[in-house]
PDB file of N, CA, C and O in Angstrom:
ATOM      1  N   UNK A  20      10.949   3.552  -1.841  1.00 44.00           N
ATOM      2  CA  UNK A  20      12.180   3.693  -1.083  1.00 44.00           C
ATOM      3  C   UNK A  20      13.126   2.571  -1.472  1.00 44.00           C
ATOM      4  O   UNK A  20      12.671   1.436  -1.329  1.00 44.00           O
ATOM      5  N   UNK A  21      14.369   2.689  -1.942  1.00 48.00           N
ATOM      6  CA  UNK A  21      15.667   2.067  -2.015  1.00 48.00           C
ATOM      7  C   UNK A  21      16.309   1.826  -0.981  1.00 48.00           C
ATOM      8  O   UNK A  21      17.133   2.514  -0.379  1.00 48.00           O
ATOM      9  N   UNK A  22      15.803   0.553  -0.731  1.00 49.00           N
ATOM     10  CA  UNK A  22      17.003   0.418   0.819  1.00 49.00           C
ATOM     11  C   UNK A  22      18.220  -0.190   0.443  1.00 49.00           C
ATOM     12  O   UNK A  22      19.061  -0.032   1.329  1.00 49.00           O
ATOM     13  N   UNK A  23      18.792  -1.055  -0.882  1.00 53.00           N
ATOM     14  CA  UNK A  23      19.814  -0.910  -0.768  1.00 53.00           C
ATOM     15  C   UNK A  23      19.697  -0.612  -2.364  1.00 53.00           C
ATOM     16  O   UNK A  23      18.868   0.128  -2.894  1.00 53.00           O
ATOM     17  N   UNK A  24      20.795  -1.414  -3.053  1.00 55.00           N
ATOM     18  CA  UNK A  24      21.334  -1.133  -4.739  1.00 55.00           C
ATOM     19  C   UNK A  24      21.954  -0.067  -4.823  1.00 55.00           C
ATOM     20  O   UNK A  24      22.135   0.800  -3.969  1.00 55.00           O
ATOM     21  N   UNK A  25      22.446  -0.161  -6.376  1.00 54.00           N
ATOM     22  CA  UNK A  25      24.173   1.092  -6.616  1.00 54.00           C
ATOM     23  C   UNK A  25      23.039   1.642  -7.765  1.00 54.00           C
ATOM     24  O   UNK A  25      22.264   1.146  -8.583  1.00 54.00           O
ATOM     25  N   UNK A  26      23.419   2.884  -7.329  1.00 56.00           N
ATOM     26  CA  UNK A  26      22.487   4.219  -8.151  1.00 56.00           C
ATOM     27  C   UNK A  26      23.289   4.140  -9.681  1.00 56.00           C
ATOM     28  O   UNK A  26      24.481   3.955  -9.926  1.00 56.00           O
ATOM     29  N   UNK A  27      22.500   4.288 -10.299  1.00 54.00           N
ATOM     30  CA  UNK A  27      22.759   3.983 -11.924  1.00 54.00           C
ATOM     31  C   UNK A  27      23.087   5.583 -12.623  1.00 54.00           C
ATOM     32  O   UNK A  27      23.964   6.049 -13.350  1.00 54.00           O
ATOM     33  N   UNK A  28      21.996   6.039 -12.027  1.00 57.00           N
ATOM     34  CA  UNK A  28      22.168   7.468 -12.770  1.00 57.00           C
ATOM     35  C   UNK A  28      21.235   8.727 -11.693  1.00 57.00           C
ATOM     36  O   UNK A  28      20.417   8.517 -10.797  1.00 57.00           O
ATOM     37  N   UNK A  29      21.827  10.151 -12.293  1.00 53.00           N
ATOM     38  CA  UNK A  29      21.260  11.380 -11.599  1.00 53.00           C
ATOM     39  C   UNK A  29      19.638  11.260 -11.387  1.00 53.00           C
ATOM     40  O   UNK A  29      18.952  10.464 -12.027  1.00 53.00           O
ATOM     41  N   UNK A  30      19.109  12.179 -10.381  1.00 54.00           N
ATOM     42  CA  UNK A  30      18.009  12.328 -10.166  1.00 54.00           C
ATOM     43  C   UNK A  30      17.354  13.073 -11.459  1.00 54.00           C
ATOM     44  O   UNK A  30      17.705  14.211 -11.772  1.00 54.00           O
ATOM     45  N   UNK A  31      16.484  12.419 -12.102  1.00 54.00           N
ATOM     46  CA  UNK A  31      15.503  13.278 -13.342  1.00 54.00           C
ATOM     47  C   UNK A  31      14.180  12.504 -13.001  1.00 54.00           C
ATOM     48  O   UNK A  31      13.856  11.368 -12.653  1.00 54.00           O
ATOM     49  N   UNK A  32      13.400  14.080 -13.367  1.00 59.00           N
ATOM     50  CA  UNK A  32      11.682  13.874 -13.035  1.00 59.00           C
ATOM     51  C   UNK A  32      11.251  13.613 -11.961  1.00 59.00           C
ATOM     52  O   UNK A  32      10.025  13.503 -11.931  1.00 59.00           O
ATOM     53  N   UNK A  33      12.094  13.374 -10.473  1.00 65.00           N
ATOM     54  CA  UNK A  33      11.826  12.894  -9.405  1.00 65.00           C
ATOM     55  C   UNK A  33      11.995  11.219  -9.330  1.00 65.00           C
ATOM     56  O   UNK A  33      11.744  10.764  -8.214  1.00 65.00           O
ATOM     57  N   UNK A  34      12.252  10.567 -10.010  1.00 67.00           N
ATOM     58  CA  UNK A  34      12.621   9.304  -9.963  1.00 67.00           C
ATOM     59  C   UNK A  34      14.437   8.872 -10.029  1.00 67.00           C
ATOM     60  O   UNK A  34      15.315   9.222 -10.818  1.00 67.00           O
ATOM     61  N   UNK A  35      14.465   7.883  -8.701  1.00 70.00           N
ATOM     62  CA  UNK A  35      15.290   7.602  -8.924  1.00 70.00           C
ATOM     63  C   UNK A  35      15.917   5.950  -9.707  1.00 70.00           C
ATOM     64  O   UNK A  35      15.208   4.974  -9.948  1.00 70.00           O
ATOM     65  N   UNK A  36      17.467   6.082  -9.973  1.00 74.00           N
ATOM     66  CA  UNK A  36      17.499   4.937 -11.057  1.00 74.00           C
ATOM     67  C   UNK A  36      18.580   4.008  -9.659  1.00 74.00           C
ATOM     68  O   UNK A  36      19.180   4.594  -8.759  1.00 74.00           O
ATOM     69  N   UNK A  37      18.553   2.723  -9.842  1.00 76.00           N
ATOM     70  CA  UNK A  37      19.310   1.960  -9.315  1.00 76.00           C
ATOM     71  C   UNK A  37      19.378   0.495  -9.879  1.00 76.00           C
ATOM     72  O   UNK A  37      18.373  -0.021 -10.367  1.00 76.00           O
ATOM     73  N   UNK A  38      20.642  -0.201  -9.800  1.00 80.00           N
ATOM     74  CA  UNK A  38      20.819  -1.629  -9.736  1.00 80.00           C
ATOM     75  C   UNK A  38      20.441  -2.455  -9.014  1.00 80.00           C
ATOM     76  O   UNK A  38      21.175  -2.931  -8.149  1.00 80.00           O
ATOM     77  N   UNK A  39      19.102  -2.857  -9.207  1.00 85.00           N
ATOM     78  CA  UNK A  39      19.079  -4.172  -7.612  1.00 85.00           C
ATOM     79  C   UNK A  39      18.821  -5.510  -8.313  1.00 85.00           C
ATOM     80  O   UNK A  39      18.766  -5.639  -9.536  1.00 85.00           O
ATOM     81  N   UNK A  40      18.654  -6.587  -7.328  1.00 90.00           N
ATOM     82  CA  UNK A  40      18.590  -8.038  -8.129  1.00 90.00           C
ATOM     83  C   UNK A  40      16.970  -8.020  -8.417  1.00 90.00           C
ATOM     84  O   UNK A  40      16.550  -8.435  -9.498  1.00 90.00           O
ATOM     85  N   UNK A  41      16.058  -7.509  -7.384  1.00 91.00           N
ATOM     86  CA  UNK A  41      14.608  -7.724  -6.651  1.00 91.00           C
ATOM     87  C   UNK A  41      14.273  -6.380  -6.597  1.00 91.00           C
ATOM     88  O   UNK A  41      15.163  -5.531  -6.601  1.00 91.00           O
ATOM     89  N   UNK A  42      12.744  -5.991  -6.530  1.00 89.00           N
ATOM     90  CA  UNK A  42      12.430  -5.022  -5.870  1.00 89.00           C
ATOM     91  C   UNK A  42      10.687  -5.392  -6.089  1.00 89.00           C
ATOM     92  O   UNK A  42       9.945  -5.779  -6.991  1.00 89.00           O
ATOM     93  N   UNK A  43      10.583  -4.894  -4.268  1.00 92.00           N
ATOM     94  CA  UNK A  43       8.723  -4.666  -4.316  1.00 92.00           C
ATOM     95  C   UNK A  43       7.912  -3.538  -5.069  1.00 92.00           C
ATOM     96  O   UNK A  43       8.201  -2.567  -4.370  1.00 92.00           O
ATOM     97  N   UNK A  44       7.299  -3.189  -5.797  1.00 90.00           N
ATOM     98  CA  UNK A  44       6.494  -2.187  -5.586  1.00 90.00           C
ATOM     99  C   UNK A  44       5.631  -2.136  -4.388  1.00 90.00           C
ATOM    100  O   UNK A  44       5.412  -3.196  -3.800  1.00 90.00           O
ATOM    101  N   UNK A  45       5.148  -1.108  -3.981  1.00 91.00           N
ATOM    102  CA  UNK A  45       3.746  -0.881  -3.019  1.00 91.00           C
ATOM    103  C   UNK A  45       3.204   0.239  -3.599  1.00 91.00           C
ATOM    104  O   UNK A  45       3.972   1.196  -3.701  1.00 91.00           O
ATOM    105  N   UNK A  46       2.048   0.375  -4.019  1.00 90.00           N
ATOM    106  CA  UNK A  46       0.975   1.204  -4.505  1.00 90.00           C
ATOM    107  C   UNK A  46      -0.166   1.417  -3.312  1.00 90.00           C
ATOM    108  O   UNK A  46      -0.465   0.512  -2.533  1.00 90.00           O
ATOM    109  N   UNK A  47      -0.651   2.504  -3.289  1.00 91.00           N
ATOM    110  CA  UNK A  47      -1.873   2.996  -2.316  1.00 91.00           C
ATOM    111  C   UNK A  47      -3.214   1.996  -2.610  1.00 91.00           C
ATOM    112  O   UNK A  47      -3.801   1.702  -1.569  1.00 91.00           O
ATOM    113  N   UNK A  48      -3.833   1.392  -3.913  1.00 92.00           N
ATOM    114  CA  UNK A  48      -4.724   0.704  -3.988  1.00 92.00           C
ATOM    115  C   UNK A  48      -4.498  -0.754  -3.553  1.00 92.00           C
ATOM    116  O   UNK A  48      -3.551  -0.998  -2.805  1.00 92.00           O
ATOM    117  N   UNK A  49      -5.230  -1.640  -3.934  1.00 95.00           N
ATOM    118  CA  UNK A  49      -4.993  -3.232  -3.849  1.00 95.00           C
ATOM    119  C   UNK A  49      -4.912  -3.677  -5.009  1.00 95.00           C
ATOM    120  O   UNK A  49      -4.753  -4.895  -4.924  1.00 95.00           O
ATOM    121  N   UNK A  50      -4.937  -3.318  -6.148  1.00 95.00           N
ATOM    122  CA  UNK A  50      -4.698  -3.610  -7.479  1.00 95.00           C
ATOM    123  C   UNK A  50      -4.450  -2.744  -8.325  1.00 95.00           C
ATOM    124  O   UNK A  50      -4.882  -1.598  -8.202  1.00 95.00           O
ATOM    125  N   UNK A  51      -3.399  -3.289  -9.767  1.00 93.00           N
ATOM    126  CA  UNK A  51      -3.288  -2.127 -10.389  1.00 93.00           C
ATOM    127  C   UNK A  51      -3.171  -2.731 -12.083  1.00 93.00           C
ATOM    128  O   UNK A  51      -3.015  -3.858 -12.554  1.00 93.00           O
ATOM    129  N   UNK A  52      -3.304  -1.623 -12.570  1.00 93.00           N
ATOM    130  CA  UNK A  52      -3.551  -2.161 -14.189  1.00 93.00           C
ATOM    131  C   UNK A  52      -1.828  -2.303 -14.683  1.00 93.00           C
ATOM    132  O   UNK A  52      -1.116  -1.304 -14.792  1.00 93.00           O
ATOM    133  N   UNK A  53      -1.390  -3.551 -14.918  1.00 93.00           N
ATOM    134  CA  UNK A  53      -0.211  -3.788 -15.287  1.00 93.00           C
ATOM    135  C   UNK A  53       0.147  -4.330 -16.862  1.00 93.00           C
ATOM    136  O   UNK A  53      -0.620  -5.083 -17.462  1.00 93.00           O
ATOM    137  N   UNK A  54       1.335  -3.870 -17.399  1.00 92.00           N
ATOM    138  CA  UNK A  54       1.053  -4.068 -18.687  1.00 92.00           C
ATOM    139  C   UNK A  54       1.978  -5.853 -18.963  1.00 92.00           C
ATOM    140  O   UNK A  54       3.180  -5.766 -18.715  1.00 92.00           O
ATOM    141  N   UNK A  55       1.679  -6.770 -19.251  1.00 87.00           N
ATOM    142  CA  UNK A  55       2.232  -8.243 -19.080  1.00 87.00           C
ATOM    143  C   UNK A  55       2.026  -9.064 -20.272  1.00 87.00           C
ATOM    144  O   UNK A  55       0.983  -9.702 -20.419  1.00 87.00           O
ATOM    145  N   UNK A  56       2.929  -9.077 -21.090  1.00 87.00           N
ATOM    146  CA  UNK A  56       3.010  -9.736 -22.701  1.00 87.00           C
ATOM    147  C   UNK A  56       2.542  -9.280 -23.536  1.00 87.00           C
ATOM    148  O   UNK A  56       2.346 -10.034 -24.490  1.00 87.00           O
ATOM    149  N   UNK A  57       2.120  -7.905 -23.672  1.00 88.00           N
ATOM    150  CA  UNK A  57       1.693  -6.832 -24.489  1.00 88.00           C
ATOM    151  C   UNK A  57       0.490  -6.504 -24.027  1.00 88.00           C
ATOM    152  O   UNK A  57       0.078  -5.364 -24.242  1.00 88.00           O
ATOM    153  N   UNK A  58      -0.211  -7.329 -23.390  1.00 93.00           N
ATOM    154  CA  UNK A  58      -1.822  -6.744 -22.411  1.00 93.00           C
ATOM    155  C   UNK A  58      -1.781  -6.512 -21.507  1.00 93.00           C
ATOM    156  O   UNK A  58      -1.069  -6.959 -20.608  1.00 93.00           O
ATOM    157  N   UNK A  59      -2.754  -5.528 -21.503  1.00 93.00           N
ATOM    158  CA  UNK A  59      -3.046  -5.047 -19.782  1.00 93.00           C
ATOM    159  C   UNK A  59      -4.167  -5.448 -18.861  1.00 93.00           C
ATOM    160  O   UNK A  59      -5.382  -5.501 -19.053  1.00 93.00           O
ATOM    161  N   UNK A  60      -3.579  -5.659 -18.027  1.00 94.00           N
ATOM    162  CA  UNK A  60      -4.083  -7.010 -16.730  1.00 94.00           C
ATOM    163  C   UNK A  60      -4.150  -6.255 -15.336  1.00 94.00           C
ATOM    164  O   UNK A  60      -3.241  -5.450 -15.138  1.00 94.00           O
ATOM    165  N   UNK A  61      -5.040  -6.397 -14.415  1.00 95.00           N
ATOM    166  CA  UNK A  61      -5.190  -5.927 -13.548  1.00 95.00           C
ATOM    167  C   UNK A  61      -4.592  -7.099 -12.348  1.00 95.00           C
ATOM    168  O   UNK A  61      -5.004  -8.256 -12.264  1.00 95.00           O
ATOM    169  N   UNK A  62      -3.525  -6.474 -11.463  1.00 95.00           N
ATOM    170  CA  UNK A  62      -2.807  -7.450 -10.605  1.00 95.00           C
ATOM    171  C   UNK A  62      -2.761  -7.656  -9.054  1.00 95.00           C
ATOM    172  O   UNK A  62      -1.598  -7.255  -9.059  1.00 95.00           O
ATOM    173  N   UNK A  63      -2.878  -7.796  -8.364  1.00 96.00           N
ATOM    174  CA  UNK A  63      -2.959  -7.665  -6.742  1.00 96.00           C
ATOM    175  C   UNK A  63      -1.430  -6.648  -6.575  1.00 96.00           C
ATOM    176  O   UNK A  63      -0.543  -6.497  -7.414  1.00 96.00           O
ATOM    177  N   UNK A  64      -1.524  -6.116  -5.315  1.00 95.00           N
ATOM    178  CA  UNK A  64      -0.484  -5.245  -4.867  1.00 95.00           C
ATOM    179  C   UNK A  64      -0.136  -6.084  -3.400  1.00 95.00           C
ATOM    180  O   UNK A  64      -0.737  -6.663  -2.495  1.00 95.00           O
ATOM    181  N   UNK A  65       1.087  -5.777  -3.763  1.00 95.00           N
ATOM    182  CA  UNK A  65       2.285  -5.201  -3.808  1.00 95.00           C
ATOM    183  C   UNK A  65       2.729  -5.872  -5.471  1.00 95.00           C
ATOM    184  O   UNK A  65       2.135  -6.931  -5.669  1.00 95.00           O
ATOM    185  N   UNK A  66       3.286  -5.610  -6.190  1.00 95.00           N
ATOM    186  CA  UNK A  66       4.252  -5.735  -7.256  1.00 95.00           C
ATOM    187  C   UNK A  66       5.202  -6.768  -6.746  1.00 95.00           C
ATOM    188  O   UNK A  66       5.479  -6.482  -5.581  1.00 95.00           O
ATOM    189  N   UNK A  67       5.787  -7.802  -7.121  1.00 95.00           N
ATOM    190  CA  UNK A  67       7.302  -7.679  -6.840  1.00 95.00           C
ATOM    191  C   UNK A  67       7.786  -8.331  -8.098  1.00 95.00           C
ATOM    192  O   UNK A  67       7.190  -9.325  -8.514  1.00 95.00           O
ATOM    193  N   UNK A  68       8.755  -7.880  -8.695  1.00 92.00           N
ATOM    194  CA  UNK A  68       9.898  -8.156  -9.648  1.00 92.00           C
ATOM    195  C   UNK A  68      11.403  -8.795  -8.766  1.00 92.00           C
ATOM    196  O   UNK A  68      11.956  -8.635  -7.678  1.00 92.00           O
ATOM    197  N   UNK A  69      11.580  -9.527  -9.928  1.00 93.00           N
ATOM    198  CA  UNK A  69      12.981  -9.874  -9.692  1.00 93.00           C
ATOM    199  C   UNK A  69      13.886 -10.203 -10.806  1.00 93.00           C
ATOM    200  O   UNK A  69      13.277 -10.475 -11.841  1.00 93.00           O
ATOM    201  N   UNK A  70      14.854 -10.242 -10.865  1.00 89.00           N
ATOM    202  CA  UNK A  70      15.723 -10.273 -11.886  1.00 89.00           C
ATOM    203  C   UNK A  70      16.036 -11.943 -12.183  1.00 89.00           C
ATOM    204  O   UNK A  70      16.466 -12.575 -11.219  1.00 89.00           O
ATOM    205  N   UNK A  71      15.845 -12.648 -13.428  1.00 90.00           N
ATOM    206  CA  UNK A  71      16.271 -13.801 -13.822  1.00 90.00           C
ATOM    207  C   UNK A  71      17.685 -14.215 -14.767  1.00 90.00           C
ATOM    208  O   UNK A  71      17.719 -14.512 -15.961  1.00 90.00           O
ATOM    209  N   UNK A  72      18.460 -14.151 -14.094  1.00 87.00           N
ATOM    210  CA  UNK A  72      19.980 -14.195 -15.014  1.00 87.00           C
ATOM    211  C   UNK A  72      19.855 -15.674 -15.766  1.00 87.00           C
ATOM    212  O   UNK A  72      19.655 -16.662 -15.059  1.00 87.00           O
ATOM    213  N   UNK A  73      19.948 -15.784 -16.888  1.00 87.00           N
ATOM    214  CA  UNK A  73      19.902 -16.900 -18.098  1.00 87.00           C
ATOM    215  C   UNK A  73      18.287 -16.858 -18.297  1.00 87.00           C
ATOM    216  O   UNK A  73      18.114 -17.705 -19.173  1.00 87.00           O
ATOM    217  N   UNK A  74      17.360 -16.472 -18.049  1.00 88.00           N
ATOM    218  CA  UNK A  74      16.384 -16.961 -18.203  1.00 88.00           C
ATOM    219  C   UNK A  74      15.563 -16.573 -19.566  1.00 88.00           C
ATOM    220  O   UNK A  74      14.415 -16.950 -19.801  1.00 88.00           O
ATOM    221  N   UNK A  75      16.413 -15.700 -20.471  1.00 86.00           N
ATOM    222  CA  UNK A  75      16.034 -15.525 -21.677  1.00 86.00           C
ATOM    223  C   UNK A  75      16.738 -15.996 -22.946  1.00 86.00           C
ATOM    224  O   UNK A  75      17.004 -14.896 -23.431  1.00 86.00           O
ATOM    225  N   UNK A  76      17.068 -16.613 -23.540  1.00 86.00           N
ATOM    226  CA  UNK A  76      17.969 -17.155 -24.608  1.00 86.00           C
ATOM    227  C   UNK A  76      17.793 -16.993 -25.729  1.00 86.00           C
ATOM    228  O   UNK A  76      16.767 -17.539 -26.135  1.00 86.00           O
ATOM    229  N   UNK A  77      18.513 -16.316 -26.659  1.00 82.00           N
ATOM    230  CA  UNK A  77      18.557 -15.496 -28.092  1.00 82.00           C
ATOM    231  C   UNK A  77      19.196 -16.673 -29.164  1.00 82.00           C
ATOM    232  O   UNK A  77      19.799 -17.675 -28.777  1.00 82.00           O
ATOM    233  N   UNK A  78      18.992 -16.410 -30.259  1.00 84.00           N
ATOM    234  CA  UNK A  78      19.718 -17.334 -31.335  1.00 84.00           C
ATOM    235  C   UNK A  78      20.040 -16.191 -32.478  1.00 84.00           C
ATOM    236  O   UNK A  78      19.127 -15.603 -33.058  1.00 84.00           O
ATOM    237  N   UNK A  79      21.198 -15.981 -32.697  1.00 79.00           N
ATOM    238  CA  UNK A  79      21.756 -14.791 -33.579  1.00 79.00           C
ATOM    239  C   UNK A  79      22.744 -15.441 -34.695  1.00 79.00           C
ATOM    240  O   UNK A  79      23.327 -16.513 -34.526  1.00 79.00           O
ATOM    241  N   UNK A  80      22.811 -14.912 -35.461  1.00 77.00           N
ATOM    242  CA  UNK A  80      23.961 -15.670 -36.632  1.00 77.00           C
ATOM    243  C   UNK A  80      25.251 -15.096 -36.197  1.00 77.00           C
ATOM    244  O   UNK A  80      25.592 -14.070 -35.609  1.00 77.00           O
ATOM    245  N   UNK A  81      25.998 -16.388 -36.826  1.00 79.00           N
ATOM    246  CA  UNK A  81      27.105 -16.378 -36.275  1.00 79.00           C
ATOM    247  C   UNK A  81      28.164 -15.149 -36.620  1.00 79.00           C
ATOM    248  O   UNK A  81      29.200 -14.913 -35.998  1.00 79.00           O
ATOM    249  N   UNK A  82      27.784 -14.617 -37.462  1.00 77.00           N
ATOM    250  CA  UNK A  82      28.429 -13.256 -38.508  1.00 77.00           C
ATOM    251  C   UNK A  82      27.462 -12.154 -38.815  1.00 77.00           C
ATOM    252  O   UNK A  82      26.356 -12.436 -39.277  1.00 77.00           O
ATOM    253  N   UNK A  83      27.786 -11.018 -38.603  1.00 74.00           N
ATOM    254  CA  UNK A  83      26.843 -10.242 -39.092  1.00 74.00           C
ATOM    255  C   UNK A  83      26.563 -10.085 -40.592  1.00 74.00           C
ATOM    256  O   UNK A  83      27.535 -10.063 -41.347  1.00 74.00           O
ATOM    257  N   UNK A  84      25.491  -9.989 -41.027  1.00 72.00           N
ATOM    258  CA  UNK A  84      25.434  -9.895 -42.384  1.00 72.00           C
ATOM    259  C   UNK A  84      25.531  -8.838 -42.914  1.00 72.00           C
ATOM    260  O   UNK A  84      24.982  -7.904 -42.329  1.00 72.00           O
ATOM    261  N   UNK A  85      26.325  -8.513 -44.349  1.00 76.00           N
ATOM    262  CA  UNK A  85      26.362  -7.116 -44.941  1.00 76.00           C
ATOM    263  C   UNK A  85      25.149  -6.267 -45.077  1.00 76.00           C
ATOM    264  O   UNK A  85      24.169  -7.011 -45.043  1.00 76.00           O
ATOM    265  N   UNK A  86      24.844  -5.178 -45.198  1.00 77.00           N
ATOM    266  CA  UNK A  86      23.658  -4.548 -45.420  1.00 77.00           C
ATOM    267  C   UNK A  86      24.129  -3.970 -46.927  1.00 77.00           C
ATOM    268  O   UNK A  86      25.073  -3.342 -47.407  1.00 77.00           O
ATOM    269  N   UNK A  87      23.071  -4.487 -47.294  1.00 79.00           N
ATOM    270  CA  UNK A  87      22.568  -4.221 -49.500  1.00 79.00           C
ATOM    271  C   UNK A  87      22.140  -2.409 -49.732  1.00 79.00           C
ATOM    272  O   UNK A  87      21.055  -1.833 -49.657  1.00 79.00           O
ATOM    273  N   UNK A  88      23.310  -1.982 -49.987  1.00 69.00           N
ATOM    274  CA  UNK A  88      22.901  -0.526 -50.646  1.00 69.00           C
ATOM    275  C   UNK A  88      22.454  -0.291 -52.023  1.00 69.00           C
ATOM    276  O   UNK A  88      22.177   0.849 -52.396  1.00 69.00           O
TER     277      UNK A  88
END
């Protein structure tokens, strides 16, 4: 359930899409197989995610480079 966030896009497959900062999961078990730095790890429930603004930092060249045909 979405109690708040701005809907991103139409209903497909039964899932819906939204913008939030945070969100819990809750699953019916007490643990669940989660996939976390390319492995899969079994985690306590509830889930919760949250969104980290700056917390990833890229290094790109300053120009794109031509591509060689």
């Amino acid at each position: 359930r979405l109690d708040q966030g701005l809907p991103v896009g139409a209903r497909a497959l039964g899932v819906d899409a939204a913008l939030v900062d945070r969100f819990r999961l809750r699953l019916r078990g007490s643990s669940a197989h989660v996939a976390l730095d390319g492995e899969i790890t079994r985690m306590a429930t509830p889930l919760d995610y949250r969104l980290a603004p700056g917390a990833l930092r890229l290094v790109t060249s300053a120009a794109p480079v031509p591509a060689v045909s």
